[in-house]
Amino acid sequence: MTEKTTGETLLSQYEKLGISRKVYRYGESVLEKLAPRFAQIDQVAEYNQMKVIAAMQEARVSEACLMGTTGYGYNDLGRETLETVYAKLFHTQAALVRPQITCGTHALALALMSNLRPGDVLLSPVGKPYDTLEEVIGIRPSRGSLQEYGIGYRQVDLLPDGSFDWEGIRAAIGEDTKLATIQRSKGYQTRQTFSVEQIGELIAFLKSVKPDLICMVDNCYGEFTQTIEPTDVGADLCVGSLIKNPGGGLAPIGGYLAGTQACIDNAACRLISPGLGKEVGATLHVLPSFYQGLFLAPSVTAAALKGAVFAANLYEGLGFRVVPSGSAERYDIIQAVEFGTPEGLIAFCEGIQSAAPVDSFVTPEPWDMPGYDSQVIMAAGAFVSGASIELSADGPLKPPYAAYFQGGLTWQHAKFGILKSLQRCLERHVIDDIPYNE
Ligand SMILES: *Cc1c(COP(=O)(O)O)cnc(C)c1O
């Protein structure tokens, strides 16, 4: 087949799936300019793939590690080895990687509740944390929050230009400030995501003010987007979800903490029980997916990054504000597209949903999701329920009506989803027309 006929055959395949010639051609015109960006993403993936393999080899992962345990889970070789793999990857003394950690919020709550004591103060030097953390901390009063246990909270907002408020941070650190929580990814905000280098600068400053301050990073969505992780630049503790980047789309549940021995031991005693700590916790049948998912994670993250870069350039070309911008460096896999109207956000999510391999025929609707303070719409047709390393989109129904788009286990699926979203926006007259060259 010549290149031209291959293109036509591909187009007919897309047309069968509801993509018009116009949308397809516009997508191709956007893609043409992205080759150097994609090459750079592939290079990071290659580096990280070697890093994962090296960690697995050094930890002597063997076939026996894939077996799993039941009951108490004493002497679970696979669990202990996997925790060594994570500690090697993150260059930390220890790690806790468990299916008993339900999600990212649970992992973060665990890290905070186990390393803070009554009378301590938690500091966020990067502004408001992720929505679900508000109830963990007690910013919004909630049963079982840190606040109920007498743990204080101070927050220093970013300056209007998005930079750290160095003087404000210095002033906020007192005798009782025990732990600083730094969220790497923007989450449901339209600030920039921090690079690992920026986080390193912030941690160096925090430690210069108070050397024994525990610096924790909410690493959700950031893993493998760069060649280094926050623990490489001084973080005492790095926390994330296995149904995001490091699970590679295969982990069906779970969370991880990587950090100092003391931080990890505190977390293990809180997750399980004082006295038992890391020694128990059956892994049942999840270990193969934890190992294989981690093995795939660098290339899955690269696929998601390509999707994010493509979406940014595609919608930016149509005049929408996108965060990060089409040309910006990437430090997480999330792409925000601001639609300005609920109709735009909803149409975008419907398009993503209709591209899914699972549940493509359902229509996502806004709902009152626990932990969030406004209605949220979510589109996901995932093999693992709620997995946001799989192609998914969501956003709170409040101004600026930003759709947060992320994931894609393969670049090809991410591309298809984005084209579908544009197709739906055209059908719903959220967008009047797109540039089109025959
Ligand atoms: C997803 C996310 C969380 C919470 O994780 P869940 O698995 O949804 O509970 C926390 N912080 C950030 C930055 C996230 O992206």
Coordinates of N, CA and C and ligand atoms in Angstrom, one line a residue, residues 102-106 108 130 132-133 183-187 218-221 241 243-244 334 372 388, ligand 1:
T102 N -6.6 1.7 49.4 CA -7.7 1.7 48.5 C -7.6 2.6 47.3
C103 N -7.0 3.8 47.4 CA -6.9 4.8 46.4 C -5.9 5.8 46.8
G104 N -5.7 6.8 45.9 CA -4.7 7.9 46.2 C -5.0 8.7 47.5
T105 N -6.3 9.0 47.6 CA -6.7 9.7 48.8 C -6.4 8.9 50.1
H106 N -6.6 7.6 50.1 CA -6.3 6.8 51.2 C -4.8 6.8 51.5
L108 N -2.6 9.1 50.8 CA -2.2 10.4 51.3 C -2.7 10.5 52.7
Y130 N -5.6 19.0 46.8 CA -6.6 18.3 46.0 C -8.0 18.2 46.8
T132 N -10.3 16.1 47.6 CA -10.6 15.1 48.6 C -9.8 15.2 49.8
L133 N -8.6 15.9 49.7 CA -7.8 16.1 50.9 C -8.4 17.1 51.8
Q183 N 1.8 19.2 46.6 CA 1.1 18.5 45.5 C 1.8 18.8 44.2
R184 N 2.3 17.7 43.5 CA 3.0 17.9 42.3 C 2.1 18.4 41.1
S185 N 1.0 17.6 41.0 CA 0.1 17.9 39.9 C -0.9 19.0 40.2
K186 N -1.4 19.6 39.2 CA -2.4 20.7 39.4 C -3.7 20.2 40.0
G187 N -4.0 18.9 39.8 CA -5.3 18.4 40.2 C -6.5 19.2 39.5
D218 N 2.7 14.7 47.2 CA 1.6 14.0 46.5 C 2.0 13.8 45.0
N219 N 2.4 12.6 44.7 CA 3.0 12.3 43.4 C 2.0 11.9 42.4
C220 N 0.7 11.9 42.7 CA -0.3 11.4 41.8 C -0.2 12.0 40.4
Y221 N -0.2 11.2 39.4 CA -0.2 11.6 38.0 C 1.2 12.0 37.5
S241 N -1.1 6.6 43.7 CA -2.1 5.6 43.5 C -1.7 4.6 42.4
I243 N -3.8 2.9 40.6 CA -4.7 3.0 39.4 C -4.4 4.3 38.6
K244 N -3.3 4.9 38.9 CA -2.8 5.9 38.0 C -1.5 5.4 37.4
I334 N -2.0 15.2 33.1 CA -3.4 15.8 33.0 C -3.3 17.0 32.1
Y372 N -16.3 15.8 46.9 CA -16.2 17.0 46.0 C -17.3 18.0 46.4
S388 N -7.7 6.2 36.2 CA -7.5 7.4 35.4 C -6.2 7.4 34.7
Ligands
LIG1 C1 -6.1 11.5 41.9 C2 -5.4 12.4 42.9 C3 -5.6 12.3 44.3 C4 -6.6 11.3 44.9 O1 -6.5 10.0 44.4 P1 -7.8 9.1 44.3 O2 -7.2 7.8 43.9 O3 -8.8 9.7 43.4 O4 -8.4 9.0 45.7 C5 -4.9 13.1 45.1 N1 -4.1 14.0 44.6 C6 -3.9 14.2 43.3 C7 -3.0 15.3 42.8 C8 -4.6 13.4 42.4 O5 -4.4 13.6 41.1

